[in-house]
Amino acid sequence: MTPAQVDAFYARLAARMPNPKSELEYVNPYTLLVAVVLSAQATDVGVNKATGPLFARVTTPAQMLELGEESLREAIRTIGLYKTKAKNVVALSEILVRDHGGEVPRDRAALEALPGVGRKTANVVLNVAFGEPTIAVDTHCFRVGNRTGLAPGKTPLEVEQGLLAATPARWGRDAHHYLILHGRYTCTARKPKCGECVVSDLCAFPDKTP
């Protein structure tokens, strides 16, 4: 896409989604971090069902440590890989209390040093909690970047770097949400809804559906 086409791409998605936001439910940066860690290989809907009751009781790392790993397991047992995730959440909570005054750091390296936190999770936290113009490349974002021709790449990092390079600054903060939500609800994996897509004419996908 040309720079003008990329700008038009985002402008149309913005018109369709004027207030894009994460579909994970959270109370503060810490609960957002926990929710994103729990969302690996799980749906946002499934995570929200478990974290609703959990976050009614626990909103800080200290409270999570007081709850304990065994009780946390029970609270999130409906989520895939819940045992490993519970271990990671308790471990990262210990680090936040010990090294960061109980606060979530606004720093990529510090975030990625936490158990269960990779680049994608760090990008989500930096973007959603702190307003940084990062782009978290999940399966939806990866698909949209490649399928449309917006930012082709063989790995999530390649797509992320391509998106960061191509995305105009004015769309930087919300680009992450536009792409994920567009991939989740319109540019779906098996049967994209090209007939109702607002950026279909800008998209390089050769096998468009009616």
mmCIF file of C-alpha atoms in Angstrom:
data_model
loop_
_atom_site.group_PDB
_atom_site.id
_atom_site.type_symbol
_atom_site.label_atom_id
_atom_site.label_comp_id
_atom_site.label_asym_id
_atom_site.label_seq_id
_atom_site.Cartn_x
_atom_site.Cartn_y
_atom_site.Cartn_z
ATOM 1 C CA MET A 1 0.000 0.000 0.000
ATOM 2 C CA THR A 2 1.060 3.574 -0.584
ATOM 3 C CA PRO A 3 1.233 5.930 2.414
ATOM 4 C CA ALA A 4 -2.042 7.532 1.285
ATOM 5 C CA GLN A 5 -3.716 4.136 1.054
ATOM 6 C CA VAL A 6 -2.460 3.157 4.516
ATOM 7 C CA ASP A 7 -3.853 6.372 5.963
ATOM 8 C CA ALA A 8 -7.180 5.717 4.226
ATOM 9 C CA PHE A 9 -7.127 2.133 5.530
ATOM 10 C CA TYR A 10 -6.929 3.304 9.135
ATOM 11 C CA ALA A 11 -9.329 6.202 8.589
ATOM 12 C CA ARG A 12 -12.037 3.830 7.385
ATOM 13 C CA LEU A 13 -11.497 1.413 10.265
ATOM 14 C CA ALA A 14 -11.590 4.365 12.662
ATOM 15 C CA ALA A 15 -14.905 5.522 11.215
ATOM 16 C CA ARG A 16 -16.327 2.056 11.768
ATOM 17 C CA MET A 17 -14.773 1.652 15.226
ATOM 18 C CA PRO A 18 -14.612 5.165 16.720
ATOM 19 C CA ASN A 19 -13.774 3.993 20.238
ATOM 20 C CA PRO A 20 -11.730 0.801 19.897
ATOM 21 C CA LYS A 21 -10.575 -0.859 23.091
ATOM 22 C CA SER A 22 -9.387 -4.143 24.496
ATOM 23 C CA GLU A 23 -12.118 -6.705 25.021
ATOM 24 C CA LEU A 24 -10.356 -7.963 28.132
ATOM 25 C CA GLU A 25 -11.946 -6.610 31.299
ATOM 26 C CA TYR A 26 -9.618 -5.040 33.853
ATOM 27 C CA VAL A 27 -9.547 -2.560 36.727
ATOM 28 C CA ASN A 28 -6.029 -1.089 36.588
ATOM 29 C CA PRO A 29 -2.640 -1.765 34.937
ATOM 30 C CA TYR A 30 -1.972 -4.720 37.227
ATOM 31 C CA THR A 31 -5.251 -6.511 36.497
ATOM 32 C CA LEU A 32 -4.725 -5.773 32.792
ATOM 33 C CA LEU A 33 -1.314 -7.440 32.991
ATOM 34 C CA VAL A 34 -2.824 -10.472 34.723
ATOM 35 C CA ALA A 35 -5.666 -10.681 32.191
ATOM 36 C CA VAL A 36 -3.270 -10.573 29.253
ATOM 37 C CA VAL A 37 -1.053 -13.264 30.769
ATOM 38 C CA LEU A 38 -4.138 -15.442 31.280
ATOM 39 C CA SER A 39 -5.345 -14.819 27.716
ATOM 40 C CA ALA A 40 -2.534 -16.757 26.042
ATOM 41 C CA GLN A 41 -4.157 -19.532 23.984
ATOM 42 C CA ALA A 42 -7.538 -18.576 25.435
ATOM 43 C CA THR A 43 -10.418 -16.353 24.361
ATOM 44 C CA ASP A 44 -11.091 -12.958 25.886
ATOM 45 C CA VAL A 45 -14.620 -14.102 26.715
ATOM 46 C CA GLY A 46 -13.323 -17.114 28.609
ATOM 47 C CA VAL A 47 -10.766 -15.027 30.494
ATOM 48 C CA ASN A 48 -13.365 -12.415 31.450
ATOM 49 C CA LYS A 49 -15.653 -15.066 32.926
ATOM 50 C CA ALA A 50 -12.893 -16.149 35.275
ATOM 51 C CA THR A 51 -11.408 -12.757 36.084
ATOM 52 C CA GLY A 52 -14.719 -11.043 36.862
ATOM 53 C CA PRO A 53 -15.042 -12.726 40.284
ATOM 54 C CA LEU A 54 -11.252 -12.741 40.741
ATOM 55 C CA PHE A 55 -10.814 -9.002 40.198
ATOM 56 C CA ALA A 56 -13.697 -8.290 42.559
ATOM 57 C CA ARG A 57 -11.359 -9.570 45.288
ATOM 58 C CA VAL A 58 -7.855 -9.021 43.904
ATOM 59 C CA THR A 59 -6.613 -5.811 42.264
ATOM 60 C CA THR A 60 -3.002 -5.547 43.490
ATOM 61 C CA PRO A 61 0.075 -7.802 43.504
ATOM 62 C CA ALA A 62 0.025 -7.887 47.308
ATOM 63 C CA GLN A 63 -3.572 -9.111 47.312
ATOM 64 C CA MET A 64 -2.643 -11.768 44.745
ATOM 65 C CA LEU A 65 0.143 -13.019 47.004
ATOM 66 C CA GLU A 66 -2.283 -13.123 49.897
ATOM 67 C CA LEU A 67 -4.707 -15.149 47.772
ATOM 68 C CA GLY A 68 -1.972 -17.645 46.935
ATOM 69 C CA GLU A 69 -1.276 -19.935 44.030
ATOM 70 C CA GLU A 70 -3.653 -22.729 45.058
ATOM 71 C CA SER A 71 -6.661 -20.407 45.375
ATOM 72 C CA LEU A 72 -5.714 -18.673 42.144
ATOM 73 C CA ARG A 73 -5.698 -22.034 40.377
ATOM 74 C CA GLU A 74 -9.250 -22.647 41.521
ATOM 75 C CA ALA A 75 -10.323 -19.187 40.367
ATOM 76 C CA ILE A 76 -8.950 -19.643 36.844
ATOM 77 C CA ARG A 77 -9.302 -23.408 36.339
ATOM 78 C CA THR A 78 -11.690 -22.866 33.383
ATOM 79 C CA ILE A 79 -8.839 -21.217 31.449
ATOM 80 C CA GLY A 80 -6.412 -23.356 29.462
ATOM 81 C CA LEU A 81 -2.974 -23.976 31.005
ATOM 82 C CA TYR A 82 -4.312 -22.596 34.285
ATOM 83 C CA LYS A 83 -1.699 -24.277 36.487
ATOM 84 C CA THR A 84 1.247 -22.738 34.637
ATOM 85 C CA LYS A 85 -0.515 -19.393 34.385
ATOM 86 C CA ALA A 86 -1.293 -19.338 38.102
ATOM 87 C CA LYS A 87 2.367 -20.032 38.872
ATOM 88 C CA ASN A 88 3.473 -17.216 36.569
ATOM 89 C CA VAL A 89 0.953 -14.713 37.954
ATOM 90 C CA VAL A 90 2.064 -15.356 41.528
ATOM 91 C CA ALA A 91 5.736 -15.162 40.513
ATOM 92 C CA LEU A 92 5.309 -11.893 38.620
ATOM 93 C CA SER A 93 3.325 -10.484 41.537
ATOM 94 C CA GLU A 94 6.231 -11.266 43.858
ATOM 95 C CA ILE A 95 8.604 -9.412 41.536
ATOM 96 C CA LEU A 96 6.304 -6.402 41.267
ATOM 97 C CA VAL A 97 6.091 -6.143 45.048
ATOM 98 C CA ARG A 98 9.802 -6.733 45.581
ATOM 99 C CA ASP A 99 11.312 -4.689 42.761
ATOM 100 C CA HIS A 100 8.695 -2.201 41.565
ATOM 101 C CA GLY A 101 6.843 -1.015 44.645
ATOM 102 C CA GLY A 102 3.777 -3.036 43.685
ATOM 103 C CA GLU A 103 3.368 -1.089 40.437
ATOM 104 C CA VAL A 104 3.432 -2.284 36.825
ATOM 105 C CA PRO A 105 6.540 -0.778 35.187
ATOM 106 C CA ARG A 106 6.168 1.412 32.096
ATOM 107 C CA ASP A 107 9.236 -0.200 30.592
ATOM 108 C CA ARG A 108 9.455 -2.943 27.989
ATOM 109 C CA ALA A 109 12.548 -4.658 29.360
ATOM 110 C CA ALA A 110 11.142 -4.727 32.887
ATOM 111 C CA LEU A 111 7.828 -6.109 31.648
ATOM 112 C CA GLU A 112 9.443 -8.805 29.521
ATOM 113 C CA ALA A 113 11.529 -9.875 32.506
ATOM 114 C CA LEU A 114 8.336 -10.920 34.323
ATOM 115 C CA PRO A 115 7.310 -14.615 34.244
ATOM 116 C CA GLY A 116 4.741 -15.351 31.532
ATOM 117 C CA VAL A 117 5.265 -11.985 29.823
ATOM 118 C CA GLY A 118 6.569 -11.896 26.266
ATOM 119 C CA ARG A 119 6.784 -9.148 23.681
ATOM 120 C CA LYS A 120 3.109 -9.345 22.721
ATOM 121 C CA THR A 121 1.927 -9.076 26.337
ATOM 122 C CA ALA A 122 4.319 -6.186 26.990
ATOM 123 C CA ASN A 123 3.000 -4.397 23.902
ATOM 124 C CA VAL A 124 -0.599 -4.758 25.084
ATOM 125 C CA VAL A 125 0.199 -3.383 28.533
ATOM 126 C CA LEU A 126 2.263 -0.491 27.176
ATOM 127 C CA ASN A 127 -0.484 0.407 24.709
ATOM 128 C CA VAL A 128 -3.641 -0.121 26.753
ATOM 129 C CA ALA A 129 -2.423 0.877 30.214
ATOM 130 C CA PHE A 130 0.030 3.616 29.292
ATOM 131 C CA GLY A 131 -1.033 4.831 25.844
ATOM 132 C CA GLU A 132 2.206 3.910 24.084
ATOM 133 C CA PRO A 133 1.949 3.561 20.258
ATOM 134 C CA THR A 134 2.873 -0.128 20.295
ATOM 135 C CA ILE A 135 1.290 -2.858 18.174
ATOM 136 C CA ALA A 136 0.756 -6.293 19.684
ATOM 137 C CA VAL A 137 0.735 -8.854 16.888
ATOM 138 C CA ASP A 138 -1.605 -11.719 17.739
ATOM 139 C CA THR A 139 -3.019 -14.187 15.212
ATOM 140 C CA HIS A 140 -5.617 -11.659 14.006
ATOM 141 C CA CYS A 141 -3.134 -8.827 13.560
ATOM 142 C CA PHE A 142 -0.660 -11.190 11.854
ATOM 143 C CA ARG A 143 -3.329 -12.328 9.420
ATOM 144 C CA VAL A 144 -4.536 -8.825 8.580
ATOM 145 C CA GLY A 145 -0.986 -7.526 8.101
ATOM 146 C CA ASN A 146 -0.183 -10.322 5.658
ATOM 147 C CA ARG A 147 -3.511 -10.768 3.903
ATOM 148 C CA THR A 148 -4.091 -7.100 3.136
ATOM 149 C CA GLY A 149 -0.505 -6.393 2.164
ATOM 150 C CA LEU A 150 -0.297 -3.730 4.860
ATOM 151 C CA ALA A 151 2.742 -5.348 6.490
ATOM 152 C CA PRO A 152 3.722 -8.777 5.139
ATOM 153 C CA GLY A 153 6.038 -10.848 7.278
ATOM 154 C CA LYS A 154 6.895 -14.416 8.190
ATOM 155 C CA THR A 155 7.043 -13.830 11.934
ATOM 156 C CA PRO A 156 5.042 -11.696 14.380
ATOM 157 C CA LEU A 157 8.106 -9.494 14.906
ATOM 158 C CA GLU A 158 8.469 -8.879 11.162
ATOM 159 C CA VAL A 159 4.794 -7.928 10.914
ATOM 160 C CA GLU A 160 5.070 -5.705 13.990
ATOM 161 C CA GLN A 161 8.078 -3.880 12.577
ATOM 162 C CA GLY A 162 6.336 -3.488 9.213
ATOM 163 C CA LEU A 163 3.206 -2.106 10.856
ATOM 164 C CA LEU A 164 5.164 0.330 12.998
ATOM 165 C CA ALA A 165 7.002 1.576 9.922
ATOM 166 C CA ALA A 166 3.851 1.907 7.802
ATOM 167 C CA THR A 167 1.366 3.281 10.348
ATOM 168 C CA PRO A 168 0.979 7.095 10.411
ATOM 169 C CA ALA A 169 1.642 8.621 13.826
ATOM 170 C CA ARG A 170 -1.955 9.796 14.246
ATOM 171 C CA TRP A 171 -3.152 6.182 14.198
ATOM 172 C CA GLY A 172 -0.332 4.806 16.357
ATOM 173 C CA ARG A 173 -2.186 4.547 19.639
ATOM 174 C CA ASP A 174 -5.275 2.751 18.278
ATOM 175 C CA ALA A 175 -3.765 0.793 15.353
ATOM 176 C CA HIS A 176 -3.379 -2.264 17.586
ATOM 177 C CA HIS A 177 -7.114 -2.336 18.317
ATOM 178 C CA TYR A 178 -8.255 -1.557 14.771
ATOM 179 C CA LEU A 179 -6.251 -4.454 13.345
ATOM 180 C CA ILE A 180 -7.152 -7.020 16.003
ATOM 181 C CA LEU A 181 -10.870 -6.206 15.977
ATOM 182 C CA HIS A 182 -10.959 -6.102 12.183
ATOM 183 C CA GLY A 183 -9.324 -9.539 12.087
ATOM 184 C CA ARG A 184 -11.562 -10.928 14.792
ATOM 185 C CA TYR A 185 -14.885 -9.866 13.301
ATOM 186 C CA THR A 186 -14.425 -9.100 9.583
ATOM 187 C CA CYS A 187 -11.144 -10.395 8.174
ATOM 188 C CA THR A 188 -11.693 -13.799 9.764
ATOM 189 C CA ALA A 189 -9.408 -16.756 9.140
ATOM 190 C CA ARG A 190 -11.561 -19.247 7.270
ATOM 191 C CA LYS A 191 -14.192 -17.092 5.622
ATOM 192 C CA PRO A 192 -13.392 -13.383 5.586
ATOM 193 C CA LYS A 193 -16.404 -11.088 5.210
ATOM 194 C CA CYS A 194 -15.005 -9.219 2.213
ATOM 195 C CA GLY A 195 -18.452 -8.173 1.024
ATOM 196 C CA GLU A 196 -18.966 -6.011 4.103
ATOM 197 C CA CYS A 197 -15.343 -4.939 4.558
ATOM 198 C CA VAL A 198 -14.745 -1.170 4.476
ATOM 199 C CA VAL A 199 -11.169 -1.577 3.209
ATOM 200 C CA SER A 200 -11.780 -4.310 0.632
ATOM 201 C CA ASP A 201 -10.693 -2.123 -2.295
ATOM 202 C CA LEU A 202 -7.378 -1.369 -0.566
ATOM 203 C CA CYS A 203 -6.706 -5.005 0.280
ATOM 204 C CA ALA A 204 -4.304 -7.148 -1.755
ATOM 205 C CA PHE A 205 -5.992 -10.461 -0.856
ATOM 206 C CA PRO A 206 -6.654 -12.223 -4.206
ATOM 207 C CA ASP A 207 -9.392 -14.609 -3.049
ATOM 208 C CA LYS A 208 -11.985 -12.173 -1.775
ATOM 209 C CA THR A 209 -15.349 -13.600 -0.765
ATOM 210 C CA PRO A 210 -18.646 -12.049 -1.928
#
